[in-house]
């Protein structure tokens, strides 16, 4: 009986002390887990900070580069427009002089402003910043092709334009080359300048040149209608195709009107057409 009581007493004491042991074990495990987490966090934190610092530095450099590229693209756009305005001063009396001046201006745009763009973009992923420099490239292509047509009567090819940019690049880095999309967008804008030039040539009595412009603009539009449906990123191109069609139609209507009602147009330009009521009247000097 005493033996049973002592056993029961020992069992009660053991059961009373067991929750305390469980708490001690659980507390020890929790403290060790907390220490391990703190140790891992202490080890990971510097690596995470370094990674995010590198990412922040990269993004800041990219934004700064984008700002510089946008500024360079604006300068290219502005000075390329000046080349186009110079070509529009061309008439049958000063064609050679005007085109020589326009070519010199285009070379200056290439050497002074395109070189800045090339310097910023060479050796980098051009497509990341394409939206920043694309407007300037398109305007440059428009000016170059406009000069090329007025001088040679043909369309300046993409390879010929890119060839002029190669000397601007560092041979050890990937050179900036105009992509096919920006080239086509620039050529699409060319038809608007061709329309203005054609109207000016008709006013100047250069009907043969105006007809040549009409044929050239029509050929560009016809060829692009075959290409644009197969382009992946063609939203900008589709918009310009509508404007291009309007320009081509204006050139065609102007040339058609001169052919059909030529006696109403040509005499005002000082023509010696015998059917004109102004035959023999000297040209009016403005």
mmCIF file with all atom_site columns, N, CA and C in Angstrom, residues 210-258:
data_model
loop_
_atom_site.group_PDB
_atom_site.id
_atom_site.type_symbol
_atom_site.label_atom_id
_atom_site.label_alt_id
_atom_site.label_comp_id
_atom_site.label_asym_id
_atom_site.label_entity_id
_atom_site.label_seq_id
_atom_site.pdbx_PDB_ins_code
_atom_site.Cartn_x
_atom_site.Cartn_y
_atom_site.Cartn_z
_atom_site.occupancy
_atom_site.B_iso_or_equiv
_atom_site.pdbx_formal_charge
_atom_site.auth_seq_id
_atom_site.auth_comp_id
_atom_site.auth_asym_id
_atom_site.auth_atom_id
_atom_site.pdbx_PDB_model_num
ATOM 1   N N  . UNK A 1 210 ? 7.155  68.354 -112.321 1.00 0.00 ? 210 UNK A N  1
ATOM 2   C CA . UNK A 1 210 ? 5.992  68.063 -111.483 1.00 0.00 ? 210 UNK A CA 1
ATOM 3   C C  . UNK A 1 210 ? 5.420  66.687 -111.799 1.00 0.00 ? 210 UNK A C  1
ATOM 4   N N  . UNK A 1 211 ? 5.382  66.325 -113.067 1.00 0.00 ? 211 UNK A N  1
ATOM 5   C CA . UNK A 1 211 ? 4.893  64.998 -113.448 1.00 0.00 ? 211 UNK A CA 1
ATOM 6   C C  . UNK A 1 211 ? 5.836  63.903 -112.952 1.00 0.00 ? 211 UNK A C  1
ATOM 7   N N  . UNK A 1 212 ? 7.122  64.197 -112.972 1.00 0.00 ? 212 UNK A N  1
ATOM 8   C CA . UNK A 1 212 ? 8.097  63.239 -112.440 1.00 0.00 ? 212 UNK A CA 1
ATOM 9   C C  . UNK A 1 212 ? 7.884  63.031 -110.946 1.00 0.00 ? 212 UNK A C  1
ATOM 10  N N  . UNK A 1 213 ? 7.615  64.119 -110.253 1.00 0.00 ? 213 UNK A N  1
ATOM 11  C CA . UNK A 1 213 ? 7.324  64.015 -108.812 1.00 0.00 ? 213 UNK A CA 1
ATOM 12  C C  . UNK A 1 213 ? 6.066  63.188 -108.580 1.00 0.00 ? 213 UNK A C  1
ATOM 13  N N  . UNK A 1 214 ? 5.069  63.402 -109.408 1.00 0.00 ? 214 UNK A N  1
ATOM 14  C CA . UNK A 1 214 ? 3.802  62.672 -109.264 1.00 0.00 ? 214 UNK A CA 1
ATOM 15  C C  . UNK A 1 214 ? 4.031  61.166 -109.435 1.00 0.00 ? 214 UNK A C  1
ATOM 16  N N  . UNK A 1 215 ? 4.767  60.798 -110.446 1.00 0.00 ? 215 UNK A N  1
ATOM 17  C CA . UNK A 1 215 ? 5.051  59.379 -110.677 1.00 0.00 ? 215 UNK A CA 1
ATOM 18  C C  . UNK A 1 215 ? 5.848  58.780 -109.529 1.00 0.00 ? 215 UNK A C  1
ATOM 19  N N  . UNK A 1 216 ? 6.828  59.519 -109.039 1.00 0.00 ? 216 UNK A N  1
ATOM 20  C CA . UNK A 1 216 ? 7.672  59.051 -107.938 1.00 0.00 ? 216 UNK A CA 1
ATOM 21  C C  . UNK A 1 216 ? 6.849  58.848 -106.666 1.00 0.00 ? 216 UNK A C  1
ATOM 22  N N  . UNK A 1 217 ? 6.018  59.815 -106.311 1.00 0.00 ? 217 UNK A N  1
ATOM 23  C CA . UNK A 1 217 ? 5.188  59.709 -105.107 1.00 0.00 ? 217 UNK A CA 1
ATOM 24  C C  . UNK A 1 217 ? 4.182  58.570 -105.238 1.00 0.00 ? 217 UNK A C  1
ATOM 25  N N  . UNK A 1 218 ? 3.633  58.390 -106.420 1.00 0.00 ? 218 UNK A N  1
ATOM 26  C CA . UNK A 1 218 ? 2.676  57.298 -106.623 1.00 0.00 ? 218 UNK A CA 1
ATOM 27  C C  . UNK A 1 218 ? 3.360  55.944 -106.468 1.00 0.00 ? 218 UNK A C  1
ATOM 28  N N  . UNK A 1 219 ? 4.573  55.828 -106.959 1.00 0.00 ? 219 UNK A N  1
ATOM 29  C CA . UNK A 1 219 ? 5.315  54.567 -106.835 1.00 0.00 ? 219 UNK A CA 1
ATOM 30  C C  . UNK A 1 219 ? 5.614  54.249 -105.362 1.00 0.00 ? 219 UNK A C  1
ATOM 31  N N  . UNK A 1 220 ? 6.001  55.267 -104.603 1.00 0.00 ? 220 UNK A N  1
ATOM 32  C CA . UNK A 1 220 ? 6.272  55.052 -103.178 1.00 0.00 ? 220 UNK A CA 1
ATOM 33  C C  . UNK A 1 220 ? 5.017  54.552 -102.466 1.00 0.00 ? 220 UNK A C  1
ATOM 34  N N  . UNK A 1 221 ? 3.898  55.196 -102.736 1.00 0.00 ? 221 UNK A N  1
ATOM 35  C CA . UNK A 1 221 ? 2.657  54.795 -102.069 1.00 0.00 ? 221 UNK A CA 1
ATOM 36  C C  . UNK A 1 221 ? 2.268  53.375 -102.468 1.00 0.00 ? 221 UNK A C  1
ATOM 37  N N  . UNK A 1 222 ? 2.391  53.053 -103.737 1.00 0.00 ? 222 UNK A N  1
ATOM 38  C CA . UNK A 1 222 ? 2.004  51.705 -104.188 1.00 0.00 ? 222 UNK A CA 1
ATOM 39  C C  . UNK A 1 222 ? 2.870  50.634 -103.541 1.00 0.00 ? 222 UNK A C  1
ATOM 40  N N  . UNK A 1 223 ? 4.172  50.878 -103.456 1.00 0.00 ? 223 UNK A N  1
ATOM 41  C CA . UNK A 1 223 ? 5.065  49.880 -102.861 1.00 0.00 ? 223 UNK A CA 1
ATOM 42  C C  . UNK A 1 223 ? 4.801  49.715 -101.361 1.00 0.00 ? 223 UNK A C  1
ATOM 43  N N  . UNK A 1 224 ? 4.523  50.810 -100.690 1.00 0.00 ? 224 UNK A N  1
ATOM 44  C CA . UNK A 1 224 ? 4.287  50.725 -99.243  1.00 0.00 ? 224 UNK A CA 1
ATOM 45  C C  . UNK A 1 224 ? 2.967  50.040 -98.920  1.00 0.00 ? 224 UNK A C  1
ATOM 46  N N  . UNK A 1 225 ? 1.991  50.143 -99.796  1.00 0.00 ? 225 UNK A N  1
ATOM 47  C CA . UNK A 1 225 ? 0.726  49.445 -99.558  1.00 0.00 ? 225 UNK A CA 1
ATOM 48  C C  . UNK A 1 225 ? 0.917  47.931 -99.555  1.00 0.00 ? 225 UNK A C  1
ATOM 49  N N  . UNK A 1 226 ? 1.984  47.457 -100.204 1.00 0.00 ? 226 UNK A N  1
ATOM 50  C CA . UNK A 1 226 ? 2.276  46.025 -100.208 1.00 0.00 ? 226 UNK A CA 1
ATOM 51  C C  . UNK A 1 226 ? 3.041  45.592 -98.966  1.00 0.00 ? 226 UNK A C  1
ATOM 52  N N  . UNK A 1 227 ? 3.752  46.540 -98.341  1.00 0.00 ? 227 UNK A N  1
ATOM 53  C CA . UNK A 1 227 ? 4.619  46.216 -97.209  1.00 0.00 ? 227 UNK A CA 1
ATOM 54  C C  . UNK A 1 227 ? 3.901  46.374 -95.869  1.00 0.00 ? 227 UNK A C  1
ATOM 55  N N  . UNK A 1 228 ? 3.138  47.450 -95.725  1.00 0.00 ? 228 UNK A N  1
ATOM 56  C CA . UNK A 1 228 ? 2.554  47.815 -94.432  1.00 0.00 ? 228 UNK A CA 1
ATOM 57  C C  . UNK A 1 228 ? 1.689  46.704 -93.832  1.00 0.00 ? 228 UNK A C  1
ATOM 58  N N  . UNK A 1 229 ? 0.842  45.999 -94.594  1.00 0.00 ? 229 UNK A N  1
ATOM 59  C CA . UNK A 1 229 ? 0.017  44.953 -93.967  1.00 0.00 ? 229 UNK A CA 1
ATOM 60  C C  . UNK A 1 229 ? 0.823  43.844 -93.305  1.00 0.00 ? 229 UNK A C  1
ATOM 61  N N  . UNK A 1 230 ? 2.076  43.677 -93.677  1.00 0.00 ? 230 UNK A N  1
ATOM 62  C CA . UNK A 1 230 ? 2.901  42.616 -93.110  1.00 0.00 ? 230 UNK A CA 1
ATOM 63  C C  . UNK A 1 230 ? 3.812  43.104 -91.994  1.00 0.00 ? 230 UNK A C  1
ATOM 64  N N  . UNK A 1 231 ? 3.697  44.372 -91.609  1.00 0.00 ? 231 UNK A N  1
ATOM 65  C CA . UNK A 1 231 ? 4.535  44.926 -90.549  1.00 0.00 ? 231 UNK A CA 1
ATOM 66  C C  . UNK A 1 231 ? 3.906  44.636 -89.193  1.00 0.00 ? 231 UNK A C  1
ATOM 67  N N  . UNK A 1 232 ? 4.746  44.276 -88.211  1.00 0.00 ? 232 UNK A N  1
ATOM 68  C CA . UNK A 1 232 ? 4.247  43.976 -86.865  1.00 0.00 ? 232 UNK A CA 1
ATOM 69  C C  . UNK A 1 232 ? 3.797  45.242 -86.149  1.00 0.00 ? 232 UNK A C  1
ATOM 70  N N  . UNK A 1 233 ? 4.674  46.242 -86.113  1.00 0.00 ? 233 UNK A N  1
ATOM 71  C CA . UNK A 1 233 ? 4.365  47.508 -85.438  1.00 0.00 ? 233 UNK A CA 1
ATOM 72  C C  . UNK A 1 233 ? 4.056  48.552 -86.493  1.00 0.00 ? 233 UNK A C  1
ATOM 73  N N  . UNK A 1 234 ? 2.828  48.553 -86.976  1.00 0.00 ? 234 UNK A N  1
ATOM 74  C CA . UNK A 1 234 ? 2.482  49.399 -88.113  1.00 0.00 ? 234 UNK A CA 1
ATOM 75  C C  . UNK A 1 234 ? 1.411  50.436 -87.784  1.00 0.00 ? 234 UNK A C  1
ATOM 76  N N  . UNK A 1 235 ? 1.156  50.692 -86.501  1.00 0.00 ? 235 UNK A N  1
ATOM 77  C CA . UNK A 1 235 ? 0.106  51.659 -86.157  1.00 0.00 ? 235 UNK A CA 1
ATOM 78  C C  . UNK A 1 235 ? 0.464  53.054 -86.658  1.00 0.00 ? 235 UNK A C  1
ATOM 79  N N  . UNK A 1 236 ? 1.722  53.474 -86.435  1.00 0.00 ? 236 UNK A N  1
ATOM 80  C CA . UNK A 1 236 ? 2.147  54.779 -86.944  1.00 0.00 ? 236 UNK A CA 1
ATOM 81  C C  . UNK A 1 236 ? 2.139  54.804 -88.458  1.00 0.00 ? 236 UNK A C  1
ATOM 82  N N  . UNK A 1 237 ? 2.531  53.701 -89.051  1.00 0.00 ? 237 UNK A N  1
ATOM 83  C CA . UNK A 1 237 ? 2.617  53.638 -90.512  1.00 0.00 ? 237 UNK A CA 1
ATOM 84  C C  . UNK A 1 237 ? 1.232  53.710 -91.151  1.00 0.00 ? 237 UNK A C  1
ATOM 85  N N  . UNK A 1 238 ? 0.257  53.079 -90.544  1.00 0.00 ? 238 UNK A N  1
ATOM 86  C CA . UNK A 1 238 ? -1.096 53.113 -91.096  1.00 0.00 ? 238 UNK A CA 1
ATOM 87  C C  . UNK A 1 238 ? -1.644 54.539 -91.091  1.00 0.00 ? 238 UNK A C  1
ATOM 88  N N  . UNK A 1 239 ? -1.359 55.283 -90.040  1.00 0.00 ? 239 UNK A N  1
ATOM 89  C CA . UNK A 1 239 ? -1.800 56.679 -89.986  1.00 0.00 ? 239 UNK A CA 1
ATOM 90  C C  . UNK A 1 239 ? -1.135 57.497 -91.076  1.00 0.00 ? 239 UNK A C  1
ATOM 91  N N  . UNK A 1 240 ? 0.150  57.270 -91.281  1.00 0.00 ? 240 UNK A N  1
ATOM 92  C CA . UNK A 1 240 ? 0.867  58.032 -92.300  1.00 0.00 ? 240 UNK A CA 1
ATOM 93  C C  . UNK A 1 240 ? 0.459  57.613 -93.707  1.00 0.00 ? 240 UNK A C  1
ATOM 94  N N  . UNK A 1 241 ? 0.003  56.395 -93.858  1.00 0.00 ? 241 UNK A N  1
ATOM 95  C CA . UNK A 1 241 ? -0.452 55.961 -95.187  1.00 0.00 ? 241 UNK A CA 1
ATOM 96  C C  . UNK A 1 241 ? -1.673 56.759 -95.633  1.00 0.00 ? 241 UNK A C  1
ATOM 97  N N  . UNK A 1 242 ? -2.564 57.085 -94.704  1.00 0.00 ? 242 UNK A N  1
ATOM 98  C CA . UNK A 1 242 ? -3.732 57.899 -95.053  1.00 0.00 ? 242 UNK A CA 1
ATOM 99  C C  . UNK A 1 242 ? -3.298 59.299 -95.488  1.00 0.00 ? 242 UNK A C  1
ATOM 100 N N  . UNK A 1 243 ? -2.352 59.878 -94.771  1.00 0.00 ? 243 UNK A N  1
ATOM 101 C CA . UNK A 1 243 ? -1.851 61.205 -95.137  1.00 0.00 ? 243 UNK A CA 1
ATOM 102 C C  . UNK A 1 243 ? -1.104 61.147 -96.462  1.00 0.00 ? 243 UNK A C  1
ATOM 103 N N  . UNK A 1 244 ? -0.371 60.052 -96.675  1.00 0.00 ? 244 UNK A N  1
ATOM 104 C CA . UNK A 1 244 ? 0.364  59.893 -97.918  1.00 0.00 ? 244 UNK A CA 1
ATOM 105 C C  . UNK A 1 244 ? -0.586 59.831 -99.111  1.00 0.00 ? 244 UNK A C  1
ATOM 106 N N  . UNK A 1 245 ? -1.688 59.121 -98.949  1.00 0.00 ? 245 UNK A N  1
ATOM 107 C CA . UNK A 1 245 ? -2.673 59.041 -100.028 1.00 0.00 ? 245 UNK A CA 1
ATOM 108 C C  . UNK A 1 245 ? -3.231 60.417 -100.365 1.00 0.00 ? 245 UNK A C  1
ATOM 109 N N  . UNK A 1 246 ? -3.506 61.213 -99.364  1.00 0.00 ? 246 UNK A N  1
ATOM 110 C CA . UNK A 1 246 ? -3.988 62.575 -99.616  1.00 0.00 ? 246 UNK A CA 1
ATOM 111 C C  . UNK A 1 246 ? -2.967 63.401 -100.383 1.00 0.00 ? 246 UNK A C  1
ATOM 112 N N  . UNK A 1 247 ? -1.691 63.261 -100.035 1.00 0.00 ? 247 UNK A N  1
ATOM 113 C CA . UNK A 1 247 ? -0.641 64.008 -100.723 1.00 0.00 ? 247 UNK A CA 1
ATOM 114 C C  . UNK A 1 247 ? -0.536 63.576 -102.182 1.00 0.00 ? 247 UNK A C  1
ATOM 115 N N  . UNK A 1 248 ? -0.578 62.263 -102.423 1.00 0.00 ? 248 UNK A N  1
ATOM 116 C CA . UNK A 1 248 ? -0.501 61.759 -103.799 1.00 0.00 ? 248 UNK A CA 1
ATOM 117 C C  . UNK A 1 248 ? -1.689 62.258 -104.622 1.00 0.00 ? 248 UNK A C  1
ATOM 118 N N  . UNK A 1 249 ? -2.868 62.247 -104.035 1.00 0.00 ? 249 UNK A N  1
ATOM 119 C CA . UNK A 1 249 ? -4.059 62.720 -104.756 1.00 0.00 ? 249 UNK A CA 1
ATOM 120 C C  . UNK A 1 249 ? -3.962 64.208 -105.078 1.00 0.00 ? 249 UNK A C  1
ATOM 121 N N  . UNK A 1 250 ? -3.392 64.999 -104.180 1.00 0.00 ? 250 UNK A N  1
ATOM 122 C CA . UNK A 1 250 ? -3.222 66.431 -104.452 1.00 0.00 ? 250 UNK A CA 1
ATOM 123 C C  . UNK A 1 250 ? -2.260 66.658 -105.611 1.00 0.00 ? 250 UNK A C  1
ATOM 124 N N  . UNK A 1 251 ? -1.184 65.880 -105.657 1.00 0.00 ? 251 UNK A N  1
ATOM 125 C CA . UNK A 1 251 ? -0.240 66.013 -106.774 1.00 0.00 ? 251 UNK A CA 1
ATOM 126 C C  . UNK A 1 251 ? -0.917 65.618 -108.081 1.00 0.00 ? 251 UNK A C  1
ATOM 127 N N  . UNK A 1 252 ? -1.644 64.503 -108.060 1.00 0.00 ? 252 UNK A N  1
ATOM 128 C CA . UNK A 1 252 ? -2.325 64.038 -109.274 1.00 0.00 ? 252 UNK A CA 1
ATOM 129 C C  . UNK A 1 252 ? -3.359 65.052 -109.749 1.00 0.00 ? 252 UNK A C  1
ATOM 130 N N  . UNK A 1 253 ? -4.130 65.607 -108.822 1.00 0.00 ? 253 UNK A N  1
ATOM 131 C CA . UNK A 1 253 ? -5.147 66.589 -109.209 1.00 0.00 ? 253 UNK A CA 1
ATOM 132 C C  . UNK A 1 253 ? -4.513 67.848 -109.791 1.00 0.00 ? 253 UNK A C  1
ATOM 133 N N  . UNK A 1 254 ? -3.394 68.278 -109.211 1.00 0.00 ? 254 UNK A N  1
ATOM 134 C CA . UNK A 1 254 ? -2.722 69.471 -109.730 1.00 0.00 ? 254 UNK A CA 1
ATOM 135 C C  . UNK A 1 254 ? -2.187 69.231 -111.138 1.00 0.00 ? 254 UNK A C  1
ATOM 136 N N  . UNK A 1 255 ? -1.541 68.094 -111.352 1.00 0.00 ? 255 UNK A N  1
ATOM 137 C CA . UNK A 1 255 ? -1.017 67.780 -112.690 1.00 0.00 ? 255 UNK A CA 1
ATOM 138 C C  . UNK A 1 255 ? -2.150 67.582 -113.690 1.00 0.00 ? 255 UNK A C  1
ATOM 139 N N  . UNK A 1 256 ? -3.230 66.950 -113.240 1.00 0.00 ? 256 UNK A N  1
ATOM 140 C CA . UNK A 1 256 ? -4.368 66.740 -114.130 1.00 0.00 ? 256 UNK A CA 1
ATOM 141 C C  . UNK A 1 256 ? -5.013 68.075 -114.511 1.00 0.00 ? 256 UNK A C  1
ATOM 142 N N  . UNK A 1 257 ? -5.144 68.965 -113.551 1.00 0.00 ? 257 UNK A N  1
ATOM 143 C CA . UNK A 1 257 ? -5.754 70.268 -113.843 1.00 0.00 ? 257 UNK A CA 1
ATOM 144 C C  . UNK A 1 257 ? -4.923 71.058 -114.850 1.00 0.00 ? 257 UNK A C  1
ATOM 145 N N  . UNK A 1 258 ? -3.629 70.973 -114.750 1.00 0.00 ? 258 UNK A N  1
ATOM 146 C CA . UNK A 1 258 ? -2.775 71.688 -115.690 1.00 0.00 ? 258 UNK A CA 1
ATOM 147 C C  . UNK A 1 258 ? -2.928 71.122 -117.098 1.00 0.00 ? 258 UNK A C  1
#
